[in-house]
Amino acid sequence: MHEMSYCVRIVDEAIKAAVDNDIKEVSGVYVEVGEMTACVNELLLKAFSKAKLNTCLENATLHLTNQEVIAFCEDCQKEFKPSRENNYSCPICKGIHSHIVKGRDCVILRIEGE
Ligand SMILES: [Zn+2]
Protein backbone atom coordinates (compact mmCIF):
# COMPACT_ATOMS: atom_id res chain seq x y z
CA MET A 1 0.00 0.00 0.00
CA HIS A 2 1.98 3.00 -1.23
CA GLU A 3 -0.46 5.36 0.50
CA MET A 4 1.45 4.70 3.72
CA SER A 5 4.66 6.27 2.42
CA TYR A 6 2.70 9.39 1.43
CA CYS A 7 1.07 9.50 4.86
CA VAL A 8 4.37 9.15 6.70
CA ARG A 9 5.62 12.18 4.78
CA ILE A 10 2.36 14.11 5.33
CA VAL A 11 2.61 13.47 9.07
CA ASP A 12 6.29 14.55 9.09
CA GLU A 13 5.54 17.76 7.23
CA ALA A 14 2.47 18.52 9.34
CA ILE A 15 4.53 18.12 12.52
CA LYS A 16 7.09 20.59 11.17
CA ALA A 17 4.31 23.00 10.19
CA ALA A 18 2.77 22.65 13.66
CA VAL A 19 6.09 23.48 15.32
CA ASP A 20 6.59 26.47 13.02
CA ASN A 21 3.11 27.78 13.81
CA ASP A 22 3.27 27.08 17.52
CA ILE A 23 0.46 24.52 17.34
CA LYS A 24 0.64 21.91 20.08
CA GLU A 25 -2.21 19.72 19.05
CA VAL A 26 -3.26 19.46 15.44
CA SER A 27 -7.01 18.94 14.86
CA GLY A 28 -7.13 18.95 11.08
CA VAL A 29 -4.83 18.46 8.11
CA TYR A 30 -5.96 19.55 4.63
CA VAL A 31 -4.22 17.72 1.84
CA GLU A 32 -4.45 17.97 -1.92
CA VAL A 33 -4.14 14.53 -3.47
CA GLY A 34 -2.64 14.59 -6.95
CA GLU A 35 -4.14 12.29 -9.56
CA MET A 36 -0.65 11.15 -10.58
CA THR A 37 0.05 9.70 -7.14
CA ALA A 38 -2.64 7.09 -7.85
CA CYS A 39 -3.56 7.27 -4.17
CA VAL A 40 -6.96 6.03 -3.07
CA ASN A 41 -8.57 8.39 -0.55
CA GLU A 42 -9.90 5.59 1.64
CA LEU A 43 -6.46 4.00 1.86
CA LEU A 44 -4.88 7.37 2.63
CA LEU A 45 -7.32 7.84 5.51
CA LYS A 46 -6.59 4.36 6.78
CA ALA A 47 -2.82 4.85 6.54
CA PHE A 48 -3.09 8.27 8.19
CA SER A 49 -4.91 6.82 11.19
CA LYS A 50 -1.84 4.63 11.79
CA ALA A 51 0.86 7.12 10.84
CA LYS A 52 -0.48 9.79 13.21
CA LEU A 53 -0.31 7.66 16.36
CA ASN A 54 1.88 9.02 19.16
CA THR A 55 2.38 12.37 17.44
CA CYS A 56 0.78 15.78 17.90
CA LEU A 57 -1.55 14.72 15.10
CA GLU A 58 -3.08 11.90 17.08
CA ASN A 59 -6.50 13.61 17.23
CA ALA A 60 -6.31 15.19 13.81
CA THR A 61 -8.75 14.58 10.98
CA LEU A 62 -7.40 14.26 7.47
CA HIS A 63 -9.33 16.26 4.86
CA LEU A 64 -8.65 15.28 1.27
CA THR A 65 -9.16 17.21 -1.94
CA ASN A 66 -8.46 15.51 -5.23
CA GLN A 67 -6.39 17.40 -7.74
CA GLU A 68 -6.37 16.45 -11.40
CA VAL A 69 -3.17 16.59 -13.40
CA ILE A 70 -2.49 20.00 -14.94
CA ALA A 71 0.41 20.73 -17.26
CA PHE A 72 1.84 24.06 -18.30
CA CYS A 73 2.73 24.54 -21.96
CA GLU A 74 6.01 26.38 -22.40
CA ASP A 75 5.21 27.12 -26.04
CA CYS A 76 1.95 29.02 -25.57
CA GLN A 77 2.18 29.62 -21.80
CA LYS A 78 -1.19 28.05 -21.06
CA GLU A 79 -2.31 25.36 -18.67
CA PHE A 80 -3.97 22.23 -19.98
CA LYS A 81 -5.03 18.79 -18.87
CA PRO A 82 -2.77 16.18 -20.43
CA SER A 83 -4.57 13.10 -21.64
CA ARG A 84 -4.13 10.10 -23.84
CA GLU A 85 -6.42 11.63 -26.50
CA ASN A 86 -4.09 14.57 -27.09
CA ASN A 87 -0.98 12.42 -26.67
CA TYR A 88 -0.12 14.39 -23.52
CA SER A 89 0.80 17.35 -25.71
CA CYS A 90 -0.77 20.80 -25.64
CA PRO A 91 -4.27 20.77 -27.20
CA ILE A 92 -4.06 24.52 -27.86
CA CYS A 93 -0.83 24.82 -29.85
CA LYS A 94 0.11 21.12 -30.14
CA GLY A 95 3.38 21.96 -28.44
CA ILE A 96 5.30 19.21 -26.71
CA HIS A 97 7.33 21.38 -24.35
CA SER A 98 5.36 21.23 -21.15
CA HIS A 99 5.74 20.27 -17.54
CA ILE A 100 3.33 19.10 -14.86
CA VAL A 101 2.37 21.89 -12.46
CA LYS A 102 -0.41 20.26 -10.44
CA GLY A 103 -1.52 16.81 -9.46
CA ARG A 104 1.88 15.17 -9.20
CA ASP A 105 2.06 14.84 -5.44
CA CYS A 106 0.24 14.96 -2.13
CA VAL A 107 0.53 18.52 -0.83
CA ILE A 108 -0.48 19.91 2.56
CA LEU A 109 -2.67 22.95 2.00
CA ARG A 110 -3.03 23.89 5.65
CA ILE A 111 -3.25 22.52 9.14
CA GLU A 112 -5.43 23.59 12.02
CA GLY A 113 -5.16 23.18 15.74
CA GLU A 114 -4.09 25.02 18.85
ZN1 LIG B 1 0.59 25.19 -26.01
Coordinates of C-alpha atoms and ligand atoms in Angstrom, one line a residue:
M1 CA 0.0 0.0 0.0
H2 CA 2.0 3.0 -1.2
E3 CA -0.5 5.4 0.5
M4 CA 1.5 4.7 3.7
S5 CA 4.7 6.3 2.4
Y6 CA 2.7 9.4 1.4
C7 CA 1.1 9.5 4.9
V8 CA 4.4 9.1 6.7
R9 CA 5.6 12.2 4.8
I10 CA 2.4 14.1 5.3
V11 CA 2.6 13.5 9.1
D12 CA 6.3 14.5 9.1
E13 CA 5.5 17.8 7.2
A14 CA 2.5 18.5 9.3
I15 CA 4.5 18.1 12.5
K16 CA 7.1 20.6 11.2
A17 CA 4.3 23.0 10.2
A18 CA 2.8 22.6 13.7
V19 CA 6.1 23.5 15.3
D20 CA 6.6 26.5 13.0
N21 CA 3.1 27.8 13.8
D22 CA 3.3 27.1 17.5
I23 CA 0.5 24.5 17.3
K24 CA 0.6 21.9 20.1
E25 CA -2.2 19.7 19.1
V26 CA -3.3 19.5 15.4
S27 CA -7.0 18.9 14.9
G28 CA -7.1 18.9 11.1
V29 CA -4.8 18.5 8.1
Y30 CA -6.0 19.6 4.6
V31 CA -4.2 17.7 1.8
E32 CA -4.5 18.0 -1.9
V33 CA -4.1 14.5 -3.5
G34 CA -2.6 14.6 -6.9
E35 CA -4.1 12.3 -9.6
M36 CA -0.7 11.1 -10.6
T37 CA 0.1 9.7 -7.1
A38 CA -2.6 7.1 -7.8
C39 CA -3.6 7.3 -4.2
V40 CA -7.0 6.0 -3.1
N41 CA -8.6 8.4 -0.5
E42 CA -9.9 5.6 1.6
L43 CA -6.5 4.0 1.9
L44 CA -4.9 7.4 2.6
L45 CA -7.3 7.8 5.5
K46 CA -6.6 4.4 6.8
A47 CA -2.8 4.8 6.5
F48 CA -3.1 8.3 8.2
S49 CA -4.9 6.8 11.2
K50 CA -1.8 4.6 11.8
A51 CA 0.9 7.1 10.8
K52 CA -0.5 9.8 13.2
L53 CA -0.3 7.7 16.4
N54 CA 1.9 9.0 19.2
T55 CA 2.4 12.4 17.4
C56 CA 0.8 15.8 17.9
L57 CA -1.6 14.7 15.1
E58 CA -3.1 11.9 17.1
N59 CA -6.5 13.6 17.2
A60 CA -6.3 15.2 13.8
T61 CA -8.8 14.6 11.0
L62 CA -7.4 14.3 7.5
H63 CA -9.3 16.3 4.9
L64 CA -8.6 15.3 1.3
T65 CA -9.2 17.2 -1.9
N66 CA -8.5 15.5 -5.2
Q67 CA -6.4 17.4 -7.7
E68 CA -6.4 16.5 -11.4
V69 CA -3.2 16.6 -13.4
I70 CA -2.5 20.0 -14.9
A71 CA 0.4 20.7 -17.3
F72 CA 1.8 24.1 -18.3
C73 CA 2.7 24.5 -22.0
E74 CA 6.0 26.4 -22.4
D75 CA 5.2 27.1 -26.0
C76 CA 1.9 29.0 -25.6
Q77 CA 2.2 29.6 -21.8
K78 CA -1.2 28.0 -21.1
E79 CA -2.3 25.4 -18.7
F80 CA -4.0 22.2 -20.0
K81 CA -5.0 18.8 -18.9
P82 CA -2.8 16.2 -20.4
S83 CA -4.6 13.1 -21.6
R84 CA -4.1 10.1 -23.8
E85 CA -6.4 11.6 -26.5
N86 CA -4.1 14.6 -27.1
N87 CA -1.0 12.4 -26.7
Y88 CA -0.1 14.4 -23.5
S89 CA 0.8 17.3 -25.7
C90 CA -0.8 20.8 -25.6
P91 CA -4.3 20.8 -27.2
I92 CA -4.1 24.5 -27.9
C93 CA -0.8 24.8 -29.8
K94 CA 0.1 21.1 -30.1
G95 CA 3.4 22.0 -28.4
I96 CA 5.3 19.2 -26.7
H97 CA 7.3 21.4 -24.3
S98 CA 5.4 21.2 -21.2
H99 CA 5.7 20.3 -17.5
I100 CA 3.3 19.1 -14.9
V101 CA 2.4 21.9 -12.5
K102 CA -0.4 20.3 -10.4
G103 CA -1.5 16.8 -9.5
R104 CA 1.9 15.2 -9.2
D105 CA 2.1 14.8 -5.4
C106 CA 0.2 15.0 -2.1
V107 CA 0.5 18.5 -0.8
I108 CA -0.5 19.9 2.6
L109 CA -2.7 22.9 2.0
R110 CA -3.0 23.9 5.6
I111 CA -3.2 22.5 9.1
E112 CA -5.4 23.6 12.0
G113 CA -5.2 23.2 15.7
E114 CA -4.1 25.0 18.9
Ligands
ZN1 ZN 0.6 25.2 -26.0

